[in-house]
Short mmCIF file of N, CA and C in Angstrom, two decimals:
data_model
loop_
_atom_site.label_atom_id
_atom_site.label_comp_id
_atom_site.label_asym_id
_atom_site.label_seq_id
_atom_site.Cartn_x
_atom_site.Cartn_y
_atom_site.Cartn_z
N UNK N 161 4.70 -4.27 4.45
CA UNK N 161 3.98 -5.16 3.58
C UNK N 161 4.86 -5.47 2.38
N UNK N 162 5.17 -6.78 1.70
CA UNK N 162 6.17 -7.25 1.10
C UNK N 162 5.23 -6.49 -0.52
N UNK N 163 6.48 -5.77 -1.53
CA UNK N 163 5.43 -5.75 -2.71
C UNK N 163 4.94 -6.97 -3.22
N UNK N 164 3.80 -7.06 -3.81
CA UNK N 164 3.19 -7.84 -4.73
C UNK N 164 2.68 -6.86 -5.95
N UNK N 165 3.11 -7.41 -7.01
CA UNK N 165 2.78 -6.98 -8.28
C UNK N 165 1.44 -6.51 -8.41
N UNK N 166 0.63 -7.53 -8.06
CA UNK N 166 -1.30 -7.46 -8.21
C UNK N 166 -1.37 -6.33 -7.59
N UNK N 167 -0.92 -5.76 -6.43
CA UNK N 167 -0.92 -4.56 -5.74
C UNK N 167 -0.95 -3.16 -6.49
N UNK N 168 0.08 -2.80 -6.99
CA UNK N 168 0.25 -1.94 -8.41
C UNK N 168 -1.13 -1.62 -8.80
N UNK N 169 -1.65 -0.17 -8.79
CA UNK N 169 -2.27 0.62 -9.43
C UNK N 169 -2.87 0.26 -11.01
N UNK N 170 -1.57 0.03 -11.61
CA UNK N 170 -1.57 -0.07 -12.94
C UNK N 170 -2.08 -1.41 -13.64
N UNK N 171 -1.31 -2.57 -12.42
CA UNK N 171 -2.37 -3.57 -12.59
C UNK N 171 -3.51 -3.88 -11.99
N UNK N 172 -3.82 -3.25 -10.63
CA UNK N 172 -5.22 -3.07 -10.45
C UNK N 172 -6.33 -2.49 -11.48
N UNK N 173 -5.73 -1.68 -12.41
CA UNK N 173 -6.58 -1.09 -13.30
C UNK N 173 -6.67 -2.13 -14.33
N UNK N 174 -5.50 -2.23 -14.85
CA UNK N 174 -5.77 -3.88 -15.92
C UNK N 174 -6.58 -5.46 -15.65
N UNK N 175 -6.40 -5.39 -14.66
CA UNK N 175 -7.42 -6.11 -13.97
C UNK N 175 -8.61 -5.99 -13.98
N UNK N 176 -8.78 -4.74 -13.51
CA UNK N 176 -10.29 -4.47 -13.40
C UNK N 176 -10.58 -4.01 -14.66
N UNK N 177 -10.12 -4.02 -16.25
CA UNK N 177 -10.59 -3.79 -17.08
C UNK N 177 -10.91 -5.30 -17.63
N UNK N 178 -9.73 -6.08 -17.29
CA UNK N 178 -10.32 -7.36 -18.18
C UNK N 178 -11.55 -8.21 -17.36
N UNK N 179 -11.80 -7.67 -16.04
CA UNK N 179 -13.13 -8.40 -15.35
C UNK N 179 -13.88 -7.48 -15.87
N UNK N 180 -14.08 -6.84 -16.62
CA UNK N 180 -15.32 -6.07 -17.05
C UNK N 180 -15.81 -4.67 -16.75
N UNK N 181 -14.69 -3.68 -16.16
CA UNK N 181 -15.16 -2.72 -15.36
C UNK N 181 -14.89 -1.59 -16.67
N UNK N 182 -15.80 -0.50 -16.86
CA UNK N 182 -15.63 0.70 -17.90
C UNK N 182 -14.55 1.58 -16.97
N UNK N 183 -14.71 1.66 -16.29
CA UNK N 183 -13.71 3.05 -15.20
C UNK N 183 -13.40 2.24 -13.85
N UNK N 184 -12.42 2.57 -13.27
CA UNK N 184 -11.78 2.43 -12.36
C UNK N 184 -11.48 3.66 -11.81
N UNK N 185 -11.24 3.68 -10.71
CA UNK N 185 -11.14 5.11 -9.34
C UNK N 185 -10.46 4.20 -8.15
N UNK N 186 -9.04 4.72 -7.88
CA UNK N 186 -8.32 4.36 -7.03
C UNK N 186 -7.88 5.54 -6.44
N UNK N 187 -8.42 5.26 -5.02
CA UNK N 187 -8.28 6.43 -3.79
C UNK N 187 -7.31 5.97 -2.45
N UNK N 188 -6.82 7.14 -2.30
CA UNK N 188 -5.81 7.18 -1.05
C UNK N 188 -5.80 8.27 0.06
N UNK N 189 -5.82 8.40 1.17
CA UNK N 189 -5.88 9.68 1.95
C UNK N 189 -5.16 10.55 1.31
N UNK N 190 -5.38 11.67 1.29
CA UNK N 190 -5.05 12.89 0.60
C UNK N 190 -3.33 12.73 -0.37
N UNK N 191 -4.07 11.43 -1.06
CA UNK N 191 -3.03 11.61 -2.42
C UNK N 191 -3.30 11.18 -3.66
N UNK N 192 -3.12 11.43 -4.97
CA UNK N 192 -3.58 11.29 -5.88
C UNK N 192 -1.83 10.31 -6.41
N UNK N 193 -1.25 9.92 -5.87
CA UNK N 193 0.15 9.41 -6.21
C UNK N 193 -0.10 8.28 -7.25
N UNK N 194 -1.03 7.29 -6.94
CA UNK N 194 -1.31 6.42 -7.29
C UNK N 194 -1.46 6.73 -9.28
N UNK N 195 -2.23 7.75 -9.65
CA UNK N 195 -2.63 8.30 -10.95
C UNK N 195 -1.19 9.02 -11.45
N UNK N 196 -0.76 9.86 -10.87
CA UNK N 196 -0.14 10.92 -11.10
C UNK N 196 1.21 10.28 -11.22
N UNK N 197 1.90 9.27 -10.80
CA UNK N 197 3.09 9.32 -10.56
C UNK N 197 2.87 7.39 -12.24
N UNK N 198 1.87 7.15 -12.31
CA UNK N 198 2.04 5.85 -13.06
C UNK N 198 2.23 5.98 -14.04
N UNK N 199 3.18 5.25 -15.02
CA UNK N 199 3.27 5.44 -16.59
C UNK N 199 2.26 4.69 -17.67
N UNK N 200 1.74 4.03 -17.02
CA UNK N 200 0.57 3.26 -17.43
C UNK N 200 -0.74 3.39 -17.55
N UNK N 201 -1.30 4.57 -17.67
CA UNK N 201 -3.01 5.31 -17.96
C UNK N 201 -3.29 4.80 -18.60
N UNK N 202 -4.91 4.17 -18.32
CA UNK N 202 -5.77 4.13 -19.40
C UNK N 202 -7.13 5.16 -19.63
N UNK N 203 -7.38 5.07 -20.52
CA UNK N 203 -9.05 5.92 -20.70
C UNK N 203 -9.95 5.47 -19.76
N UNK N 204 -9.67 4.30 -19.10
CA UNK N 204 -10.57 3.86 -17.93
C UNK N 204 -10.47 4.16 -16.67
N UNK N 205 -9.34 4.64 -16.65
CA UNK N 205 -8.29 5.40 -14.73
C UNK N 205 -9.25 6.52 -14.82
N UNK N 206 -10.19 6.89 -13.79
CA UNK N 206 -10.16 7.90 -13.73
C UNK N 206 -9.35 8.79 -12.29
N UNK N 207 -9.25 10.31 -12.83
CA UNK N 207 -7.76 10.69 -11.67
C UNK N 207 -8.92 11.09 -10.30
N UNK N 208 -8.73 10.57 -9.32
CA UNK N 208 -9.52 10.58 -8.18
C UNK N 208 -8.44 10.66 -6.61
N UNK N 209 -9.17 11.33 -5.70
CA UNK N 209 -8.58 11.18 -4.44
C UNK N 209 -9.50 11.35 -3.70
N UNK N 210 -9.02 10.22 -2.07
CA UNK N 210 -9.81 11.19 -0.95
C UNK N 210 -9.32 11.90 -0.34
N UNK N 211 -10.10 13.38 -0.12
CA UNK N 211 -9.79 14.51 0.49
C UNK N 211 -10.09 14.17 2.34
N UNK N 212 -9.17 14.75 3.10
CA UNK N 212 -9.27 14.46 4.33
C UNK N 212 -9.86 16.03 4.51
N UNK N 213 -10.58 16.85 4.97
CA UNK N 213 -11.29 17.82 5.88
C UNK N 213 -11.68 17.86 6.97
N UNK N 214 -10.76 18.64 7.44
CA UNK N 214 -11.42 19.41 8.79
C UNK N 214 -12.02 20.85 9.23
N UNK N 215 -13.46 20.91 8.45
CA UNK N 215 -13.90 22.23 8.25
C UNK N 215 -14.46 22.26 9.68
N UNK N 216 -14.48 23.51 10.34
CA UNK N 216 -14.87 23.73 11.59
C UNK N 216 -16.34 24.12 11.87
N UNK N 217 -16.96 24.36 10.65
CA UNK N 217 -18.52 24.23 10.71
C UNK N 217 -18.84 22.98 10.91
N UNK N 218 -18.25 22.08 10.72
CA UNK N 218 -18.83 20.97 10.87
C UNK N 218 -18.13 20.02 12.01
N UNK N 219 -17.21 20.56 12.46
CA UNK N 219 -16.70 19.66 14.16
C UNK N 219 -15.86 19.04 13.73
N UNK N 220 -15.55 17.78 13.20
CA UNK N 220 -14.80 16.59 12.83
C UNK N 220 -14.46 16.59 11.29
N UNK N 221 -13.42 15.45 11.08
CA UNK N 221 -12.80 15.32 9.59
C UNK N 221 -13.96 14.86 9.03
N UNK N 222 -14.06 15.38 7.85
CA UNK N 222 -14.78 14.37 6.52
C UNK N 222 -13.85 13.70 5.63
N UNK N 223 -14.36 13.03 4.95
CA UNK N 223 -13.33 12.43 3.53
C UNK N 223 -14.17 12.72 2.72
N UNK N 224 -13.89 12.95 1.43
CA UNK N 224 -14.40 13.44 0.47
C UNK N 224 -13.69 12.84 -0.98
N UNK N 225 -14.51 11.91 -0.96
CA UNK N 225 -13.73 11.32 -2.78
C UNK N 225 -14.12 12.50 -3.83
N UNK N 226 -13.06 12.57 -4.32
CA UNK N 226 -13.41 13.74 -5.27
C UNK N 226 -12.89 12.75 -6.48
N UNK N 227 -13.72 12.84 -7.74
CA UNK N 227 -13.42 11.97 -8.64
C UNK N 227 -13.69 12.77 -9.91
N UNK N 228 -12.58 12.51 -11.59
CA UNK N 228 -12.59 13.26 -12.38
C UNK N 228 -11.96 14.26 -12.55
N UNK N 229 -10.45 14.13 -11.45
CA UNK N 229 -9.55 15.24 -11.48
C UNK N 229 -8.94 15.92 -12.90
N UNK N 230 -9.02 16.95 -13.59
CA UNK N 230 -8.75 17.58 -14.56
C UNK N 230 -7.31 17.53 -14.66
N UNK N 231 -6.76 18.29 -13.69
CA UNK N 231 -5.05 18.38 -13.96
C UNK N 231 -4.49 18.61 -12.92
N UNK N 232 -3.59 18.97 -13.05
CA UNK N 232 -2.60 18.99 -11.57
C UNK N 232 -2.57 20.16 -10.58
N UNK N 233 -3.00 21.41 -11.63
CA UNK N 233 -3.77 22.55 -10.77
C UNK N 233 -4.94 22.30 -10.36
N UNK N 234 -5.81 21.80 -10.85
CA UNK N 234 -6.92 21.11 -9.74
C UNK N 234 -7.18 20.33 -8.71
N UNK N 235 -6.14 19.64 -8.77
CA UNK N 235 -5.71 19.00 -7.90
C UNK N 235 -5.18 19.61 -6.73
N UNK N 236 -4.16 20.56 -6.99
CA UNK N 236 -2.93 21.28 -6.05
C UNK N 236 -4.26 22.39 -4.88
N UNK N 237 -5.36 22.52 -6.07
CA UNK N 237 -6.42 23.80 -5.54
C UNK N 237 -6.77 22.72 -4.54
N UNK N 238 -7.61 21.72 -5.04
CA UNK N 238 -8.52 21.00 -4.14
C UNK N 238 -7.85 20.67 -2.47
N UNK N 239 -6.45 20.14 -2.56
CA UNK N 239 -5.80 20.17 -1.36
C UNK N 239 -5.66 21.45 -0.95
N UNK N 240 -5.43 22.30 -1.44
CA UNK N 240 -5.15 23.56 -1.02
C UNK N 240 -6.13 23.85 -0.03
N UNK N 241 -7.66 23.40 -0.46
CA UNK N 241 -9.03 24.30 -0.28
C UNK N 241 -9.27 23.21 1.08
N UNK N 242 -8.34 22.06 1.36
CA UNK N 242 -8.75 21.21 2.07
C UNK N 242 -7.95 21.04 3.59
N UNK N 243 -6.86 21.49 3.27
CA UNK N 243 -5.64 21.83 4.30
C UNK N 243 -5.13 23.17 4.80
N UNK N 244 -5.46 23.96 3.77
CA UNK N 244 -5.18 25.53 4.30
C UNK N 244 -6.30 26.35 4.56
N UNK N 245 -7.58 26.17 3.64
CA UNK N 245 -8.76 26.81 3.76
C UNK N 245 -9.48 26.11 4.81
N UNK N 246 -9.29 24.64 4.82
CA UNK N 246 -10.88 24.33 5.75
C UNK N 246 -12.25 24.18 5.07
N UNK N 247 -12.36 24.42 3.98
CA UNK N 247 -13.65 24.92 3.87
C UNK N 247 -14.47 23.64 2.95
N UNK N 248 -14.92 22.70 3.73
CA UNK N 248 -15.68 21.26 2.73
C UNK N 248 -16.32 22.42 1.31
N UNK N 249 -17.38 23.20 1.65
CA UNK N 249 -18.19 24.39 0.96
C UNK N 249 -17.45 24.74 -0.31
N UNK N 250 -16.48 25.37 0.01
CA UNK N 250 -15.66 25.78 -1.33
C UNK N 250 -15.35 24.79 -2.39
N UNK N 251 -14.31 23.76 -1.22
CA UNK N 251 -14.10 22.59 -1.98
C UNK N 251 -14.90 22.03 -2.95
N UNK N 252 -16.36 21.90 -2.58
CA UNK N 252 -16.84 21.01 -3.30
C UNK N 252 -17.25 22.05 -4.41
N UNK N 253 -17.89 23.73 -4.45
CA UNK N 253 -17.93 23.96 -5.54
C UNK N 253 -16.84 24.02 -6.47
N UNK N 254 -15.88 23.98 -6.17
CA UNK N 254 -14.92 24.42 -6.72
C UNK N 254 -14.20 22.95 -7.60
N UNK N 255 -14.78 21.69 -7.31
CA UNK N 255 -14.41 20.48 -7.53
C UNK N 255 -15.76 20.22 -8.81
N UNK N 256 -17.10 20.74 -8.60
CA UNK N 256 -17.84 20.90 -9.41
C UNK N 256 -17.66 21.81 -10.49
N UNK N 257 -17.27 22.81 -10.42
CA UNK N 257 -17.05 24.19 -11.18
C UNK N 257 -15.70 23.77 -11.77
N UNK N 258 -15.13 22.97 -11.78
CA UNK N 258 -13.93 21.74 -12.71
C UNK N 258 -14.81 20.60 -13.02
N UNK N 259 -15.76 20.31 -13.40
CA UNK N 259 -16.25 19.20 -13.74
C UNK N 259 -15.97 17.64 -12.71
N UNK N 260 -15.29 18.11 -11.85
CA UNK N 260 -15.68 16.76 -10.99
C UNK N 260 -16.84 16.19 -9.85
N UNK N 261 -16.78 15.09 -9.75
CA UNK N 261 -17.42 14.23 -8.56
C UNK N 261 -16.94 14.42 -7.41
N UNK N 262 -17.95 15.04 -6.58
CA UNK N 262 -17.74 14.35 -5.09
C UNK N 262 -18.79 13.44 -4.47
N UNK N 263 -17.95 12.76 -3.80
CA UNK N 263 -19.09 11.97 -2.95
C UNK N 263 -18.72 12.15 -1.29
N UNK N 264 -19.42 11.84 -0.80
CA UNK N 264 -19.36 11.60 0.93
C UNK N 264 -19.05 11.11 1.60
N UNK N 265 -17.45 9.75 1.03
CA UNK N 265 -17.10 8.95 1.86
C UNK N 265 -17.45 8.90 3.14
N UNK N 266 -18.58 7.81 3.68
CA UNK N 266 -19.18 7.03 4.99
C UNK N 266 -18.95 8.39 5.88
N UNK N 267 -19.87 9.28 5.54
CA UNK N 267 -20.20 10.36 6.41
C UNK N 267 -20.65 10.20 7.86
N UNK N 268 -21.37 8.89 8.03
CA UNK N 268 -21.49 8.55 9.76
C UNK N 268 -20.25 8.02 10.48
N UNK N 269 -19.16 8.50 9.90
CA UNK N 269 -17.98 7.79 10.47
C UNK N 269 -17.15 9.35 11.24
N UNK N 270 -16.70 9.24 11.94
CA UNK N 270 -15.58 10.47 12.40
C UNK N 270 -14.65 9.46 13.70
N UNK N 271 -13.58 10.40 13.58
CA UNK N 271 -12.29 9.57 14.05
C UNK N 271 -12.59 9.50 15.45
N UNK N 272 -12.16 8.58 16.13
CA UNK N 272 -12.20 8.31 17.72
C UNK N 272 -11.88 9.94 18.45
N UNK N 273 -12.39 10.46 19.20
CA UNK N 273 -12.84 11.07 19.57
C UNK N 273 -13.63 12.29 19.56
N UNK N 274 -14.15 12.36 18.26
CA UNK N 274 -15.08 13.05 17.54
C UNK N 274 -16.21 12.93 17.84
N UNK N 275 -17.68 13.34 17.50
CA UNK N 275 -19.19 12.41 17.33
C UNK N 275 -19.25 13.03 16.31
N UNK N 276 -19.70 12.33 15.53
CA UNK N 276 -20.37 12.43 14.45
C UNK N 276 -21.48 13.81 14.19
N UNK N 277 -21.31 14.25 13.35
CA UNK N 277 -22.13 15.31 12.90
C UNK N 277 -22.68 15.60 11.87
N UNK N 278 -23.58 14.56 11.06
CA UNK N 278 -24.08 14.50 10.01
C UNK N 278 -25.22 15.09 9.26
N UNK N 279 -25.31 15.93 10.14
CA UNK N 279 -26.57 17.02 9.56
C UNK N 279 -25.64 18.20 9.24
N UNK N 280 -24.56 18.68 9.97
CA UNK N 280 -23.71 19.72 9.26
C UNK N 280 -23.00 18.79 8.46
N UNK N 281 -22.33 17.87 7.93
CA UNK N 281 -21.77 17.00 6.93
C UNK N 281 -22.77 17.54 5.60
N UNK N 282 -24.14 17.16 5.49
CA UNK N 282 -24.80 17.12 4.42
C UNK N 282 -25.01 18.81 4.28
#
C-alpha cells in the first residue's frame, strides 16, 4: 500500500480532533506501535490496543480492545497475560486493576475454522 500522509496515526488523530472528536483510540492486532512509537501525542490519543487471545476455556481467539494503557509495563504485562498466559480472565482484571477499558471486539466472530463460543466469551 503506497504511504499516504492522511494514513499517519498522528494525523488521523489531528483530524479527528478538528472534526470534533474529545479522544481518539487507534487499534492494531496485538500492537500498540501506532501510540508508542509517534512523536506527536495529544491529550486526546488515548494509548489503546487489540489484544489477540487464545484462552482455552473458551475454544477460539478473542480480540480484546483494551483502552487507557498506563505505560509500557502495562502494556508489556497485558501481552504477556495474552500470549504466554492464555488467560482472557487475568487479562482483563489485570487491565482493570490499571485503570483501563476493555471491550469485546465483535465477540460473535472467530477465525475460519473455529465456532463461535460466546457464552464462554462473556
Amino acid at each position: 500500500m503506497p504511504f499516504l500522509k492522511k494514513n499517519e496515526p498522528a494525523e488521523i488523530v489531528k483530524n479527528a480532533q478538528e472534526s470534533g472528536a474529545d479522544f481518539v483510540a487507534i487499534t492494531d492486532h496485538d500492537t500498540d506501535k501506532a501510540y508508542t512509537t509517534s512523536t506527536n501525542k495529544t491529550n486526546a490519543w488515548i494509548w489503546s490496543n487489540e489484544i489477540e487471545i487464545f484462552d482455552k476455556r473458551i475454544g477460539h481467539p478473542i480480540h480484546l480492545g483494551v483502552h487507557n494503557i498506563k505505560n509500557e509495563e502495562v502494556s508489556k504485562q497485558l501481552m504477556y497475560l495474552a500470549k504466554k498466559k492464555r488467560d482472557a480472565q487475568k487479562l482483563i482484571s489485570y487491565a482493570f486493576d490499571n485503570d483501563a477499558t476493555v471491550i469485546a471486539n465483535h465477540p460473535w466472530w472467530a477465525p475460519k475454522g473455529y465456532t463461535v463460543n460466546s457464552v464462554r466469551v462473556w
